[in-house]
Amino acid sequence: MGVTIKDIATKANVSPSTVSRVISNSPLIGEKTKRKVKKVMEELGYFPNFHARVLVNGATCSLGIVMPVSMRDQDLVFQNPFFQDVMKGVGSFVHSKNYSLYMTSGETEEEIYQDVVNMVKGRRVDGILLLYSQEEDPIINFLVEHDFPFVLVGHPPDNVQNITYVDNDNYKIAQNVTKYLLSLGHKKIAFIGGNKRLIVTRNRLSGFLDTLSLSGLSVPEDYIKHTEFSIEGGNASVQELLELNELPTAIFVTDDVLAMGVLNVLHEKEIRVPEQVTVVSFNNLFFAGFTIPPLTTVDVNIYQLGYEAAKCLVEKVEDTSATPKCIVVPSKLVVRKTCQHIGDQSLEKISSHLDFQIVVQ
Amino acid sequence: MGVTIKDIATKANVSPSTVSRVISNSPLIGEKTKRKVKKVMEELGYFPNFHARVLVNGATCSLGIVMPVSMRDQDLVFQNPFFQDVMKGVGSFVHSKNYSLYMTSGETEEEIYQDVVNMVKGRRVDGILLLYSQEEDPIINFLVEHDFPFVLVGHPPDNVQNITYVDNDNYKIAQNVTKYLLSLGHKKIAFIGGNKRLIVTRNRLSGFLDTLSLSGLSVPEDYIKHTEFSIEGGNASVQELLELNELPTAIFVTDDVLAMGVLNVLHEKEIRVPEQVTVVSFNNLFFAGFTIPPLTTVDVNIYQLGYEAAKCLVEKVEDTSATPKCIVVPSKLVVRKTCQHIGDQSLEKISSHLDFQIVVQ
DNA sequence: CTGAAAGCGCTTACAG
DNA sequence: CTGAAAGCGCTTACAG
């Protein structure tokens, strides 16, 4: 059915080798022959068979994307627009390099693991991009063991020196966000975050906790909530906080989807934001500027996270000997309306104490 | 580097053919040989080379996914969670059938078209899934011309008899939604929808328009807005409506992201929903129950749309002679708080006049 | 500058 | 029940 190199060869009166060389634009071939062969290719509508090429070259120019698609059993239900945004960044770089994208479709950790094994051992991809990072991840171990090129979006759970990853400096960001809250006068600050196994969650929590304890503030245990990544999760968590005797005056939320759930409950209970409760969040997802009130949140540059990760991975694939590296994507706090409003001057002042870019929108 | 069938053959003292037969579990091979060979495969960690297989079998067991990723030039910026949801459905079915997923990464129509050509002509996939449907789409034409298996999520722009597609009955739904609005007493109803080239937009618009005209109501031209699929798009459109002399009392919005923008502006301008303006929308995206007020919207069963589409495609791939078919995914109106509230009884009454499932949440 | 030959890793008629 | 041979569509040393 498909036109092959042989068909071209016969019709152009040359050998298949010559056709192959014309395709790869080898300088060895004479101009005349090139033109002749190219014309025939045009006429017959030739297109190289991908698999035949891969079989001899080895390189697939494809990357495998590992998404945490709804791991229901782990309550990691990702209905999070975050991933769509990362993928845009990934897609953009990858396209510029003529690489293709392969996706896992597994729905449990075990299935996703199998998907990865298939990709790697079946030689379907040249590298793997992990869009998340969590503790005790068998996939990372598998990849390391097989010395297969991969890049992590997020901070490695361990083995940091040997893994190439792209991440924000979540610990530092969390410190600065917390300092920001402190400078606003808050002392009773609660935390709502995603699954504990995720490294992002842990890093943001540590930054938060460490900063408070440096200020001599301790956080009661029931001020710290871990929940699934959904509006409902955010909902449930604030509800719990609101049942406490001593209410927090600020809530540090690690994701905008969660924050949406938080704002929702507060609005329903007619608790005024930011007058009664201050809310900060992370990720600056597409709806962050349109919640009620508009969310003050850290823009972590999701697109760039994806773009850089893809770039690192392609580099790694094309030069396997490259040493592991880590790219830190910059971020900034986008101040909107969910934190106690203070005069512009004082914001500047606060800002000067922080190691952190602040932008008012 | 990789272990091949040959390695196994030598170590197991059989021929490569035998190993191949063991892998495909051929009944011809004796039990003893099978055990012996399997043991060696185990020891050596054998995994079949995907590309070698494809080269001889032809089948890739891979599907290509065409996403309308941010076609900036066409103002079709899709930051819409819709696609993540469809992909869940697609992934779920595909995984059960051991198929893999390939993604386009192009960012303009031209690039995406090239991605598709590469997939098809390079024999990288067995079928193509188009996650959207629009007028004058060169991709559809290409696929039809090459008689390549594909399935459309959405209604074909033309050539309906020859294309397999999965869609909601958007025209009918729009009719019923409009009737619903009419029965609520609205006469001045505006429309905010996405790009005109998209068939969904057109179908929902026609259903809307036809129903109104059947009721003897005409819609002024400036009551009909087409905008990009973003909160900002929704924002801009209501702003325009609010500048009109004669304000609509209801707005028919074709997508929740747009509706979010609509609600946002109305809230800012302190226009009360639903008391002053009623809003209905489509898709029931993850945040629809959490806007302020919670959105009344049509649940189009996004997941099932993806699931069925993948199913149709695999069927088509595995039986090329299958006749084109069309699957209509059911939908229902989820009544929340953006439409003028009326007593439960009258909702029942209204419902009885509609050819449409209504659910109160 | 061009061609014949071997080979990438598999499968599958064809023999036996 | 098992093996030798041909072939899937390409690339790339090796000759000339």
PDB file of C-alpha atoms in Angstrom, chain A residues 46-312:
ATOM      1  CA  TYR A  46       6.804   9.010  -0.785  1.00  0.00           C
ATOM      2  CA  PHE A  47       7.004   9.196   2.989  1.00  0.00           C
ATOM      3  CA  PRO A  48       9.594   7.272   5.001  1.00  0.00           C
ATOM      4  CA  ASN A  49       8.379   4.442   7.179  1.00  0.00           C
ATOM      5  CA  PHE A  50       9.026   5.490  10.716  1.00  0.00           C
ATOM      6  CA  HIS A  51       9.511   2.039  12.179  1.00  0.00           C
ATOM      7  CA  ALA A  52      11.970   0.871   9.562  1.00  0.00           C
ATOM      8  CA  ARG A  53      14.047   3.908  10.334  1.00  0.00           C
ATOM      9  CA  VAL A  54      13.920   3.422  14.042  1.00  0.00           C
ATOM     10  CA  LEU A  55      14.888  -0.201  13.647  1.00  0.00           C
ATOM     11  CA  VAL A  56      18.175   0.756  12.106  1.00  0.00           C
ATOM     12  CA  ASN A  57      18.880   4.079  13.787  1.00  0.00           C
ATOM     13  CA  GLY A  58      17.728   3.264  17.254  1.00  0.00           C
ATOM     14  CA  ALA A  59      16.423   6.768  17.866  1.00  0.00           C
ATOM     15  CA  THR A  60      12.666   7.180  17.987  1.00  0.00           C
ATOM     16  CA  CYS A  61      12.617  10.934  18.507  1.00  0.00           C
ATOM     17  CA  SER A  62       9.718  10.307  20.833  1.00  0.00           C
ATOM     18  CA  LEU A  63       9.310  11.101  24.488  1.00  0.00           C
ATOM     19  CA  GLY A  64       7.073   9.327  26.940  1.00  0.00           C
ATOM     20  CA  ILE A  65       4.923  11.466  29.188  1.00  0.00           C
ATOM     21  CA  VAL A  66       3.959  10.081  32.555  1.00  0.00           C
ATOM     22  CA  MET A  67       0.865  11.743  33.911  1.00  0.00           C
ATOM     23  CA  PRO A  68      -0.663  11.045  37.244  1.00  0.00           C
ATOM     24  CA  VAL A  69      -4.043  10.404  35.654  1.00  0.00           C
ATOM     25  CA  SER A  70      -6.624   9.893  38.324  1.00  0.00           C
ATOM     26  CA  MET A  71      -4.924   7.475  40.661  1.00  0.00           C
ATOM     27  CA  ARG A  72      -8.115   6.896  42.459  1.00  0.00           C
ATOM     28  CA  ASP A  73      -6.750   4.471  44.955  1.00  0.00           C
ATOM     29  CA  GLN A  74      -4.156   7.019  46.011  1.00  0.00           C
ATOM     30  CA  ASP A  75      -6.642   9.858  46.172  1.00  0.00           C
ATOM     31  CA  LEU A  76      -4.505  11.696  43.703  1.00  0.00           C
ATOM     32  CA  VAL A  77      -7.385  12.555  41.435  1.00  0.00           C
ATOM     33  CA  PHE A  78      -5.889  15.058  39.065  1.00  0.00           C
ATOM     34  CA  GLN A  79      -8.567  17.087  37.472  1.00  0.00           C
ATOM     35  CA  ASN A  80      -5.994  19.817  37.726  1.00  0.00           C
ATOM     36  CA  PRO A  81      -5.516  22.238  34.806  1.00  0.00           C
ATOM     37  CA  PHE A  82      -1.879  22.334  35.859  1.00  0.00           C
ATOM     38  CA  PHE A  83      -1.096  19.389  33.633  1.00  0.00           C
ATOM     39  CA  GLN A  84      -2.698  20.837  30.569  1.00  0.00           C
ATOM     40  CA  ASP A  85      -0.491  23.880  31.025  1.00  0.00           C
ATOM     41  CA  VAL A  86       2.712  21.882  31.528  1.00  0.00           C
ATOM     42  CA  MET A  87       1.870  19.950  28.408  1.00  0.00           C
ATOM     43  CA  LYS A  88       1.653  23.148  26.431  1.00  0.00           C
ATOM     44  CA  GLY A  89       5.205  23.977  27.424  1.00  0.00           C
ATOM     45  CA  VAL A  90       6.356  20.463  26.708  1.00  0.00           C
ATOM     46  CA  GLY A  91       4.585  20.381  23.371  1.00  0.00           C
ATOM     47  CA  SER A  92       5.994  23.675  22.328  1.00  0.00           C
ATOM     48  CA  PHE A  93       9.622  22.708  22.834  1.00  0.00           C
ATOM     49  CA  VAL A  94       9.206  19.215  21.579  1.00  0.00           C
ATOM     50  CA  HIS A  95       7.611  20.435  18.390  1.00  0.00           C
ATOM     51  CA  SER A  96      10.471  22.775  17.659  1.00  0.00           C
ATOM     52  CA  LYS A  97      12.779  19.770  17.822  1.00  0.00           C
ATOM     53  CA  ASN A  98      10.535  17.489  15.807  1.00  0.00           C
ATOM     54  CA  TYR A  99      10.050  15.090  18.635  1.00  0.00           C
ATOM     55  CA  SER A 100       6.765  13.321  19.276  1.00  0.00           C
ATOM     56  CA  LEU A 101       4.874  12.644  22.436  1.00  0.00           C
ATOM     57  CA  TYR A 102       3.674   9.370  23.837  1.00  0.00           C
ATOM     58  CA  MET A 103       1.292   9.219  26.750  1.00  0.00           C
ATOM     59  CA  THR A 104       0.719   6.708  29.471  1.00  0.00           C
ATOM     60  CA  SER A 105      -2.904   5.744  29.836  1.00  0.00           C
ATOM     61  CA  GLY A 106      -2.814   3.674  32.990  1.00  0.00           C
ATOM     62  CA  GLU A 107      -5.199   4.567  35.758  1.00  0.00           C
ATOM     63  CA  THR A 108      -3.486   3.033  38.742  1.00  0.00           C
ATOM     64  CA  GLU A 109       0.116   3.258  39.862  1.00  0.00           C
ATOM     65  CA  GLU A 110       0.655  -0.315  38.837  1.00  0.00           C
ATOM     66  CA  GLU A 111      -0.773   0.231  35.363  1.00  0.00           C
ATOM     67  CA  ILE A 112       1.218   3.386  34.817  1.00  0.00           C
ATOM     68  CA  TYR A 113       4.345   1.552  35.891  1.00  0.00           C
ATOM     69  CA  GLN A 114       3.617  -1.098  33.284  1.00  0.00           C
ATOM     70  CA  ASP A 115       3.098   1.596  30.664  1.00  0.00           C
ATOM     71  CA  VAL A 116       6.536   2.937  31.433  1.00  0.00           C
ATOM     72  CA  VAL A 117       8.119  -0.494  31.251  1.00  0.00           C
ATOM     73  CA  ASN A 118       6.497  -1.011  27.853  1.00  0.00           C
ATOM     74  CA  MET A 119       7.753   2.294  26.568  1.00  0.00           C
ATOM     75  CA  VAL A 120      11.275   1.753  27.796  1.00  0.00           C
ATOM     76  CA  LYS A 121      11.820  -1.918  27.127  1.00  0.00           C
ATOM     77  CA  GLY A 122       9.871  -1.903  23.881  1.00  0.00           C
ATOM     78  CA  ARG A 123      12.161   0.950  22.761  1.00  0.00           C
ATOM     79  CA  ARG A 124       9.211   3.095  21.928  1.00  0.00           C
ATOM     80  CA  VAL A 125      10.638   6.280  23.343  1.00  0.00           C
ATOM     81  CA  ASP A 126      14.067   7.793  23.825  1.00  0.00           C
ATOM     82  CA  GLY A 127      13.286   9.412  27.139  1.00  0.00           C
ATOM     83  CA  ILE A 128      10.667   9.755  29.815  1.00  0.00           C
ATOM     84  CA  LEU A 129       9.191  12.874  31.325  1.00  0.00           C
ATOM     85  CA  LEU A 130       7.649  12.500  34.744  1.00  0.00           C
ATOM     86  CA  LEU A 131       5.156  15.259  35.378  1.00  0.00           C
ATOM     87  CA  TYR A 132       5.164  14.802  39.118  1.00  0.00           C
ATOM     88  CA  SER A 133       7.412  13.620  41.877  1.00  0.00           C
ATOM     89  CA  GLN A 134       6.446  11.507  44.815  1.00  0.00           C
ATOM     90  CA  GLU A 135       8.008   9.368  47.487  1.00  0.00           C
ATOM     91  CA  GLU A 136       8.772   5.740  46.895  1.00  0.00           C
ATOM     92  CA  ASP A 137       8.022   5.919  43.248  1.00  0.00           C
ATOM     93  CA  PRO A 138       8.806   2.602  41.557  1.00  0.00           C
ATOM     94  CA  ILE A 139       8.961   4.360  38.188  1.00  0.00           C
ATOM     95  CA  ILE A 140      11.895   6.524  39.184  1.00  0.00           C
ATOM     96  CA  ASN A 141      13.695   3.512  40.552  1.00  0.00           C
ATOM     97  CA  PHE A 142      13.060   1.568  37.379  1.00  0.00           C
ATOM     98  CA  LEU A 143      14.378   4.397  35.238  1.00  0.00           C
ATOM     99  CA  VAL A 144      17.474   4.846  37.367  1.00  0.00           C
ATOM    100  CA  GLU A 145      18.211   1.137  37.404  1.00  0.00           C
ATOM    101  CA  HIS A 146      17.951   0.880  33.647  1.00  0.00           C
ATOM    102  CA  ASP A 147      19.940   4.052  33.218  1.00  0.00           C
ATOM    103  CA  PHE A 148      17.224   5.359  30.942  1.00  0.00           C
ATOM    104  CA  PRO A 149      17.103   9.091  30.195  1.00  0.00           C
ATOM    105  CA  PHE A 150      14.399  10.848  32.156  1.00  0.00           C
ATOM    106  CA  VAL A 151      13.574  14.196  33.632  1.00  0.00           C
ATOM    107  CA  LEU A 152      11.425  15.020  36.588  1.00  0.00           C
ATOM    108  CA  VAL A 153       9.082  17.955  36.888  1.00  0.00           C
ATOM    109  CA  GLY A 154       9.444  18.474  40.601  1.00  0.00           C
ATOM    110  CA  HIS A 155      12.092  17.760  43.201  1.00  0.00           C
ATOM    111  CA  PRO A 156      13.436  14.198  43.342  1.00  0.00           C
ATOM    112  CA  PRO A 157      12.385  12.280  46.443  1.00  0.00           C
ATOM    113  CA  ASP A 158      16.005  11.193  46.876  1.00  0.00           C
ATOM    114  CA  ASN A 159      19.108  10.479  44.813  1.00  0.00           C
ATOM    115  CA  VAL A 160      19.092  14.194  44.035  1.00  0.00           C
ATOM    116  CA  GLN A 161      22.625  14.330  42.612  1.00  0.00           C
ATOM    117  CA  ASN A 162      21.901  11.795  39.926  1.00  0.00           C
ATOM    118  CA  ILE A 163      18.586  13.035  38.640  1.00  0.00           C
ATOM    119  CA  THR A 164      17.916  15.841  36.206  1.00  0.00           C
ATOM    120  CA  TYR A 165      14.913  17.820  37.282  1.00  0.00           C
ATOM    121  CA  VAL A 166      13.056  21.038  36.704  1.00  0.00           C
ATOM    122  CA  ASP A 167      11.271  22.650  39.564  1.00  0.00           C
ATOM    123  CA  ASN A 168      10.494  25.839  41.375  1.00  0.00           C
ATOM    124  CA  ASP A 169      12.321  26.421  44.606  1.00  0.00           C
ATOM    125  CA  ASN A 170       9.223  25.462  46.493  1.00  0.00           C
ATOM    126  CA  TYR A 171      10.823  25.494  49.873  1.00  0.00           C
ATOM    127  CA  LYS A 172      12.074  29.026  49.472  1.00  0.00           C
ATOM    128  CA  ILE A 173       8.860  30.215  47.889  1.00  0.00           C
ATOM    129  CA  ALA A 174       6.892  28.813  50.774  1.00  0.00           C
ATOM    130  CA  GLN A 175       9.215  30.573  53.197  1.00  0.00           C
ATOM    131  CA  ASN A 176       8.643  33.865  51.473  1.00  0.00           C
ATOM    132  CA  VAL A 177       4.918  33.431  51.208  1.00  0.00           C
ATOM    133  CA  THR A 178       4.836  32.670  54.895  1.00  0.00           C
ATOM    134  CA  LYS A 179       6.954  35.709  55.679  1.00  0.00           C
ATOM    135  CA  TYR A 180       4.536  37.732  53.602  1.00  0.00           C
ATOM    136  CA  LEU A 181       1.683  36.455  55.716  1.00  0.00           C
ATOM    137  CA  LEU A 182       3.595  37.196  58.886  1.00  0.00           C
ATOM    138  CA  SER A 183       4.360  40.722  57.782  1.00  0.00           C
ATOM    139  CA  LEU A 184       0.651  41.181  57.210  1.00  0.00           C
ATOM    140  CA  GLY A 185       0.248  40.543  60.891  1.00  0.00           C
ATOM    141  CA  HIS A 186      -0.973  36.970  60.872  1.00  0.00           C
ATOM    142  CA  LYS A 187       0.047  34.615  63.635  1.00  0.00           C
ATOM    143  CA  LYS A 188      -2.566  31.911  63.338  1.00  0.00           C
ATOM    144  CA  ILE A 189      -1.998  30.413  59.949  1.00  0.00           C
ATOM    145  CA  ALA A 190      -3.396  27.121  58.716  1.00  0.00           C
ATOM    146  CA  PHE A 191      -2.109  24.964  55.894  1.00  0.00           C
ATOM    147  CA  ILE A 192      -4.087  23.072  53.267  1.00  0.00           C
ATOM    148  CA  GLY A 193      -2.114  20.935  50.876  1.00  0.00           C
ATOM    149  CA  GLY A 194      -2.315  17.920  48.606  1.00  0.00           C
ATOM    150  CA  ASN A 195      -1.168  14.395  49.172  1.00  0.00           C
ATOM    151  CA  LYS A 196       1.767  14.007  51.542  1.00  0.00           C
ATOM    152  CA  ARG A 197       3.581  11.677  49.213  1.00  0.00           C
ATOM    153  CA  LEU A 198       4.019  14.432  46.673  1.00  0.00           C
ATOM    154  CA  ILE A 199       7.287  16.233  47.056  1.00  0.00           C
ATOM    155  CA  VAL A 200       5.758  19.605  46.223  1.00  0.00           C
ATOM    156  CA  THR A 201       3.417  19.262  49.123  1.00  0.00           C
ATOM    157  CA  ARG A 202       6.242  18.359  51.469  1.00  0.00           C
ATOM    158  CA  ASN A 203       8.499  21.164  50.309  1.00  0.00           C
ATOM    159  CA  ARG A 204       5.837  23.794  50.608  1.00  0.00           C
ATOM    160  CA  LEU A 205       4.854  22.497  54.005  1.00  0.00           C
ATOM    161  CA  SER A 206       8.438  22.544  55.303  1.00  0.00           C
ATOM    162  CA  GLY A 207       9.046  26.071  54.081  1.00  0.00           C
ATOM    163  CA  PHE A 208       5.874  27.107  55.806  1.00  0.00           C
ATOM    164  CA  LEU A 209       6.571  25.315  59.050  1.00  0.00           C
ATOM    165  CA  ASP A 210      10.234  26.280  59.302  1.00  0.00           C
ATOM    166  CA  THR A 211       9.505  29.945  58.788  1.00  0.00           C
ATOM    167  CA  LEU A 212       6.864  29.975  61.458  1.00  0.00           C
ATOM    168  CA  SER A 213       9.046  28.201  63.936  1.00  0.00           C
ATOM    169  CA  LEU A 214      11.895  30.628  63.225  1.00  0.00           C
ATOM    170  CA  SER A 215       9.463  33.332  64.245  1.00  0.00           C
ATOM    171  CA  GLY A 216       8.752  31.440  67.393  1.00  0.00           C
ATOM    172  CA  LEU A 217       5.298  30.439  66.249  1.00  0.00           C
ATOM    173  CA  SER A 218       4.131  26.890  66.579  1.00  0.00           C
ATOM    174  CA  VAL A 219       1.408  25.411  64.441  1.00  0.00           C
ATOM    175  CA  PRO A 220      -1.224  23.252  66.092  1.00  0.00           C
ATOM    176  CA  GLU A 221      -1.577  19.880  64.434  1.00  0.00           C
ATOM    177  CA  ASP A 222      -5.146  20.466  63.383  1.00  0.00           C
ATOM    178  CA  TYR A 223      -4.062  23.524  61.438  1.00  0.00           C
ATOM    179  CA  ILE A 224      -2.431  21.235  58.900  1.00  0.00           C
ATOM    180  CA  LYS A 225      -4.659  19.522  56.387  1.00  0.00           C
ATOM    181  CA  HIS A 226      -3.788  17.169  53.578  1.00  0.00           C
ATOM    182  CA  THR A 227      -6.455  16.419  51.063  1.00  0.00           C
ATOM    183  CA  GLU A 228      -7.056  15.287  47.512  1.00  0.00           C
ATOM    184  CA  PHE A 229      -6.430  17.722  44.669  1.00  0.00           C
ATOM    185  CA  SER A 230      -9.962  18.846  44.005  1.00  0.00           C
ATOM    186  CA  ILE A 231     -12.355  21.617  44.841  1.00  0.00           C
ATOM    187  CA  GLU A 232     -14.155  19.177  47.082  1.00  0.00           C
ATOM    188  CA  GLY A 233     -10.883  18.513  48.871  1.00  0.00           C
ATOM    189  CA  GLY A 234     -10.439  22.220  49.534  1.00  0.00           C
ATOM    190  CA  ASN A 235     -14.030  22.392  50.635  1.00  0.00           C
ATOM    191  CA  ALA A 236     -13.722  19.628  53.150  1.00  0.00           C
ATOM    192  CA  SER A 237     -10.499  20.971  54.590  1.00  0.00           C
ATOM    193  CA  VAL A 238     -11.781  24.477  55.365  1.00  0.00           C
ATOM    194  CA  GLN A 239     -14.902  22.991  56.829  1.00  0.00           C
ATOM    195  CA  GLU A 240     -12.691  21.146  59.285  1.00  0.00           C
ATOM    196  CA  LEU A 241     -10.733  24.281  60.058  1.00  0.00           C
ATOM    197  CA  LEU A 242     -13.903  26.213  60.691  1.00  0.00           C
ATOM    198  CA  GLU A 243     -14.964  23.722  63.304  1.00  0.00           C
ATOM    199  CA  LEU A 244     -11.920  24.433  65.427  1.00  0.00           C
ATOM    200  CA  ASN A 245     -12.155  26.462  68.598  1.00  0.00           C
ATOM    201  CA  GLU A 246      -9.409  28.807  67.604  1.00  0.00           C
ATOM    202  CA  LEU A 247      -9.885  29.882  64.019  1.00  0.00           C
ATOM    203  CA  PRO A 248      -6.891  30.716  61.852  1.00  0.00           C
ATOM    204  CA  THR A 249      -6.762  34.231  60.424  1.00  0.00           C
ATOM    205  CA  ALA A 250      -4.930  33.092  57.314  1.00  0.00           C
ATOM    206  CA  ILE A 251      -4.785  29.972  55.208  1.00  0.00           C
ATOM    207  CA  PHE A 252      -1.795  28.884  53.194  1.00  0.00           C
ATOM    208  CA  VAL A 253      -3.105  26.715  50.347  1.00  0.00           C
ATOM    209  CA  THR A 254      -0.758  24.822  48.037  1.00  0.00           C
ATOM    210  CA  ASP A 255      -2.929  24.831  44.938  1.00  0.00           C
ATOM    211  CA  ASP A 256      -5.518  27.038  43.277  1.00  0.00           C
ATOM    212  CA  VAL A 257      -8.014  24.247  42.755  1.00  0.00           C
ATOM    213  CA  LEU A 258      -7.933  23.633  46.476  1.00  0.00           C
ATOM    214  CA  ALA A 259      -8.119  27.366  47.079  1.00  0.00           C
ATOM    215  CA  MET A 260     -11.213  27.553  44.927  1.00  0.00           C
ATOM    216  CA  GLY A 261     -12.855  25.095  47.279  1.00  0.00           C
ATOM    217  CA  VAL A 262     -11.693  27.161  50.224  1.00  0.00           C
ATOM    218  CA  LEU A 263     -13.068  30.424  48.879  1.00  0.00           C
ATOM    219  CA  ASN A 264     -16.284  28.695  47.998  1.00  0.00           C
ATOM    220  CA  VAL A 265     -17.000  27.577  51.534  1.00  0.00           C
ATOM    221  CA  LEU A 266     -15.944  30.880  53.027  1.00  0.00           C
ATOM    222  CA  HIS A 267     -18.310  32.689  50.689  1.00  0.00           C
ATOM    223  CA  GLU A 268     -21.157  30.375  51.540  1.00  0.00           C
ATOM    224  CA  LYS A 269     -20.601  30.819  55.261  1.00  0.00           C
ATOM    225  CA  GLU A 270     -20.360  34.533  54.693  1.00  0.00           C
ATOM    226  CA  ILE A 271     -16.909  34.717  56.114  1.00  0.00           C
ATOM    227  CA  ARG A 272     -15.335  37.681  54.419  1.00  0.00           C
ATOM    228  CA  VAL A 273     -12.113  37.321  52.518  1.00  0.00           C
ATOM    229  CA  PRO A 274      -9.714  38.945  53.189  1.00  0.00           C
ATOM    230  CA  GLU A 275     -11.220  40.905  56.081  1.00  0.00           C
ATOM    231  CA  GLN A 276     -11.846  37.880  58.244  1.00  0.00           C
ATOM    232  CA  VAL A 277      -9.648  35.296  56.633  1.00  0.00           C
ATOM    233  CA  THR A 278      -6.680  35.751  54.367  1.00  0.00           C
ATOM    234  CA  VAL A 279      -5.960  33.154  51.667  1.00  0.00           C
ATOM    235  CA  VAL A 280      -2.781  32.629  49.631  1.00  0.00           C
ATOM    236  CA  SER A 281      -2.311  29.902  47.124  1.00  0.00           C
ATOM    237  CA  PHE A 282      -0.007  28.478  44.461  1.00  0.00           C
ATOM    238  CA  ASN A 283       0.068  27.950  40.698  1.00  0.00           C
ATOM    239  CA  ASN A 284      -1.873  30.873  39.283  1.00  0.00           C
ATOM    240  CA  LEU A 285      -4.132  28.639  37.231  1.00  0.00           C
ATOM    241  CA  PHE A 286      -6.279  30.137  34.522  1.00  0.00           C
ATOM    242  CA  PHE A 287      -9.156  30.968  36.804  1.00  0.00           C
ATOM    243  CA  ALA A 288      -7.106  32.480  39.624  1.00  0.00           C
ATOM    244  CA  GLY A 289      -7.841  36.044  38.598  1.00  0.00           C
ATOM    245  CA  PHE A 290     -11.549  35.342  38.435  1.00  0.00           C
ATOM    246  CA  THR A 291     -12.454  33.728  41.702  1.00  0.00           C
ATOM    247  CA  ILE A 292     -14.394  35.787  44.206  1.00  0.00           C
ATOM    248  CA  PRO A 293     -12.432  37.549  45.428  1.00  0.00           C
ATOM    249  CA  PRO A 294      -9.573  37.180  42.938  1.00  0.00           C
ATOM    250  CA  LEU A 295      -6.904  34.933  44.318  1.00  0.00           C
ATOM    251  CA  THR A 296      -3.504  36.031  45.536  1.00  0.00           C
ATOM    252  CA  THR A 297      -1.315  33.199  44.376  1.00  0.00           C
ATOM    253  CA  VAL A 298       2.199  32.255  43.378  1.00  0.00           C
ATOM    254  CA  ASP A 299       2.733  32.123  39.649  1.00  0.00           C
ATOM    255  CA  VAL A 300       5.072  29.173  39.279  1.00  0.00           C
ATOM    256  CA  ASN A 301       5.409  29.495  35.512  1.00  0.00           C
ATOM    257  CA  ILE A 302       3.812  26.210  34.642  1.00  0.00           C
ATOM    258  CA  TYR A 303       4.418  26.604  30.939  1.00  0.00           C
ATOM    259  CA  GLN A 304       8.111  27.179  31.464  1.00  0.00           C
ATOM    260  CA  LEU A 305       8.299  24.224  33.818  1.00  0.00           C
ATOM    261  CA  GLY A 306       7.106  22.044  30.953  1.00  0.00           C
ATOM    262  CA  TYR A 307       9.218  23.770  28.347  1.00  0.00           C
ATOM    263  CA  GLU A 308      12.453  23.469  30.309  1.00  0.00           C
ATOM    264  CA  ALA A 309      11.763  19.900  31.311  1.00  0.00           C
ATOM    265  CA  ALA A 310      11.285  18.898  27.685  1.00  0.00           C
ATOM    266  CA  LYS A 311      14.456  20.749  26.795  1.00  0.00           C
ATOM    267  CA  CYS A 312      16.489  18.995  29.460  1.00  0.00           C
TER     268      CYS A 312
END
